Coordinates of C-alpha atoms in Angstrom, one line a residue:
M121 CA 120.1 18.9 19.7
L122 CA 118.6 18.6 22.9
E123 CA 117.7 15.5 23.0
I124 CA 121.4 14.6 22.5
F125 CA 122.6 16.2 24.5
D126 CA 120.0 15.3 27.5
Q127 CA 121.4 11.5 26.6
M128 CA 125.2 12.8 26.9
V129 CA 123.9 14.2 30.9
R130 CA 121.2 12.6 32.5
M131 CA 121.9 11.8 35.9
Q132 CA 118.2 9.8 35.8
G133 CA 116.1 8.2 33.8
G134 CA 114.4 9.8 31.1
G135 CA 115.9 13.4 31.9
D136 CA 114.7 16.2 31.5
M137 CA 113.2 15.8 28.5
K138 CA 110.4 13.2 30.7
I139 CA 109.6 16.2 32.4
C140 CA 109.3 18.0 28.9
L141 CA 107.3 15.4 27.9
E142 CA 105.1 15.3 30.9
S143 CA 105.0 19.1 30.7
A144 CA 103.9 19.3 27.4
A145 CA 100.9 16.3 27.5
A146 CA 99.9 18.3 31.9
N147 CA 99.7 21.8 29.6
D148 CA 97.8 20.0 26.3
D149 CA 100.6 22.3 24.5
K150 CA 98.7 21.4 21.2
M151 CA 102.4 23.0 19.4
L152 CA 104.8 20.8 20.9
G153 CA 102.2 17.9 21.3
A154 CA 102.0 17.9 17.4
F155 CA 106.3 18.1 17.4
I156 CA 106.7 14.9 19.2
K157 CA 104.2 12.7 17.1
E158 CA 106.2 14.1 14.3
R159 CA 109.6 13.4 16.2
V160 CA 108.7 9.9 17.6
G161 CA 105.8 8.5 16.9
T162 CA 104.2 9.0 20.1
D163 CA 100.6 10.9 21.0
I164 CA 101.1 12.1 24.3
F165 CA 97.4 13.0 24.2
T166 CA 96.1 10.2 23.0
N167 CA 93.7 9.0 26.2
N168 CA 92.3 6.2 25.9
T169 CA 92.7 2.2 26.2
Q170 CA 95.1 2.1 23.8
Y171 CA 97.2 4.6 26.6
I172 CA 96.5 2.3 28.9
S173 CA 97.7 -1.0 27.3
L174 CA 101.1 1.1 26.0
I175 CA 101.2 2.0 30.7
S176 CA 101.3 -1.5 30.8
K177 CA 103.4 -2.7 28.2
I178 CA 105.5 -0.3 29.4
T179 CA 105.4 -1.5 33.6
L180 CA 105.9 -5.4 31.6
D181 CA 108.7 -4.2 29.9
K182 CA 110.0 -2.6 33.1
I183 CA 109.8 -5.0 34.8
A184 CA 112.4 -7.6 31.9
N185 CA 114.5 -5.1 31.7
K186 CA 115.2 -5.5 35.2
F187 CA 115.3 -9.2 34.9
L188 CA 117.6 -8.4 32.3
N189 CA 119.9 -6.2 34.0
I190 CA 120.5 -8.5 36.5
Y191 CA 121.3 -11.4 33.6
L192 CA 123.8 -8.7 32.0
K193 CA 125.3 -8.1 34.9
I194 CA 126.1 -11.5 36.6
L195 CA 127.2 -12.1 32.8
Y196 CA 129.1 -9.2 32.9
F197 CA 131.1 -10.5 36.5
L198 CA 131.6 -14.4 35.1
T199 CA 133.7 -12.6 31.9
P200 CA 137.4 -12.3 31.9
A201 CA 138.2 -8.6 33.3
S202 CA 140.6 -8.8 30.1
I203 CA 137.4 -8.5 27.8
R204 CA 134.2 -7.1 29.4
N205 CA 135.3 -3.6 28.6
E206 CA 135.1 -4.9 24.9
I207 CA 132.3 -6.3 25.4
F208 CA 129.9 -4.8 27.9
I209 CA 129.4 -0.8 27.4
R210 CA 128.6 1.3 30.7
T211 CA 126.7 4.1 31.2
S212 CA 126.6 6.3 35.0
I213 CA 123.0 5.5 35.1
E214 CA 122.7 2.1 33.8
E215 CA 120.4 3.0 30.8
R216 CA 121.1 2.1 27.1
H217 CA 119.5 3.8 24.4
K218 CA 119.1 1.7 21.4
W219 CA 120.4 4.3 19.0
A220 CA 123.6 5.9 19.2
Y221 CA 125.0 7.8 16.4
D222 CA 124.7 10.7 13.6
N223 CA 124.9 10.4 9.8
F224 CA 128.9 11.3 9.6
S225 CA 129.2 8.7 13.5
L226 CA 128.1 5.7 12.0
T227 CA 128.7 6.3 7.9
R228 CA 132.4 6.0 9.5
L229 CA 132.2 3.2 11.5
L230 CA 130.2 1.3 8.5
Q231 CA 134.0 2.3 6.3
E232 CA 135.9 0.7 9.1
A233 CA 133.7 -2.6 9.8
G234 CA 134.3 -3.3 5.4
F235 CA 130.8 -2.3 4.5
R236 CA 130.6 -0.1 1.1
E237 CA 127.7 1.7 -1.1
I238 CA 126.2 3.1 2.7
E239 CA 123.5 5.9 1.7
Q240 CA 120.9 7.2 4.2
M241 CA 117.7 6.9 3.8
R242 CA 114.4 7.8 5.1
Y243 CA 111.9 5.9 6.8
D244 CA 110.2 4.5 3.6
T245 CA 112.7 4.8 0.9
S246 CA 115.2 1.3 0.4
A247 CA 116.8 -0.6 -2.0
I248 CA 115.0 -3.3 -1.0
D249 CA 112.2 -4.7 -2.8
H250 CA 109.1 -4.1 -1.7
F251 CA 110.4 -3.1 1.8
N252 CA 107.5 -0.9 3.2
E253 CA 105.7 -4.2 2.8
Y254 CA 107.1 -6.1 5.8
C255 CA 105.6 -2.9 7.7
L256 CA 109.5 -2.5 9.6
D257 CA 109.6 0.9 9.9
I258 CA 106.6 1.7 8.0
N259 CA 103.0 1.6 9.6
S260 CA 100.5 0.4 7.5
D261 CA 98.8 3.9 7.6
G262 CA 102.3 4.4 5.8
S263 CA 103.8 7.2 8.3
P264 CA 106.8 6.5 10.1
Y265 CA 106.9 3.6 12.9
K266 CA 109.0 5.5 15.4
G267 CA 109.0 9.5 14.1
V268 CA 110.6 11.2 10.5
S269 CA 113.8 11.8 12.8
S270 CA 115.2 8.7 12.5
L271 CA 118.6 7.5 11.7
Y272 CA 117.9 4.7 8.1
I273 CA 121.3 4.0 6.5
E274 CA 121.6 1.0 4.3
A275 CA 124.8 -0.3 2.7
I276 CA 126.1 -3.2 1.0
K277 CA 129.5 -5.4 2.8

């Protein structure tokens, strides 16, 4: 729940969760580190070239996101005002998230959109034959790509 509340009220990128994660790494908190790895799939104690390349990737991602945000702002202002708010979702700190729903809310939205046989899955289960062979939600070692807390939903339309 803390993660959801933090996303709802944060006034700066990363919010209090960022401070919590940085503190856990700085204080070598193994218990919290193990919890974080299970939740999001990232080892906060990794201190090798993989971590450095991750920092480089994050930096490149930030640069790419800046260009994307500029592009989206241009599109926003070029879009007629009558449909602007239907197309663009804005937050107070301009931070977009790749996740936004809980099982109940997403199921309801999918039903309203005409989907049926809506089922919550795990990272390692799917009605799609041989789905794990594609390594989309699962690492090659069988561990979850983004931690066990991600929401996996399958539905038919």
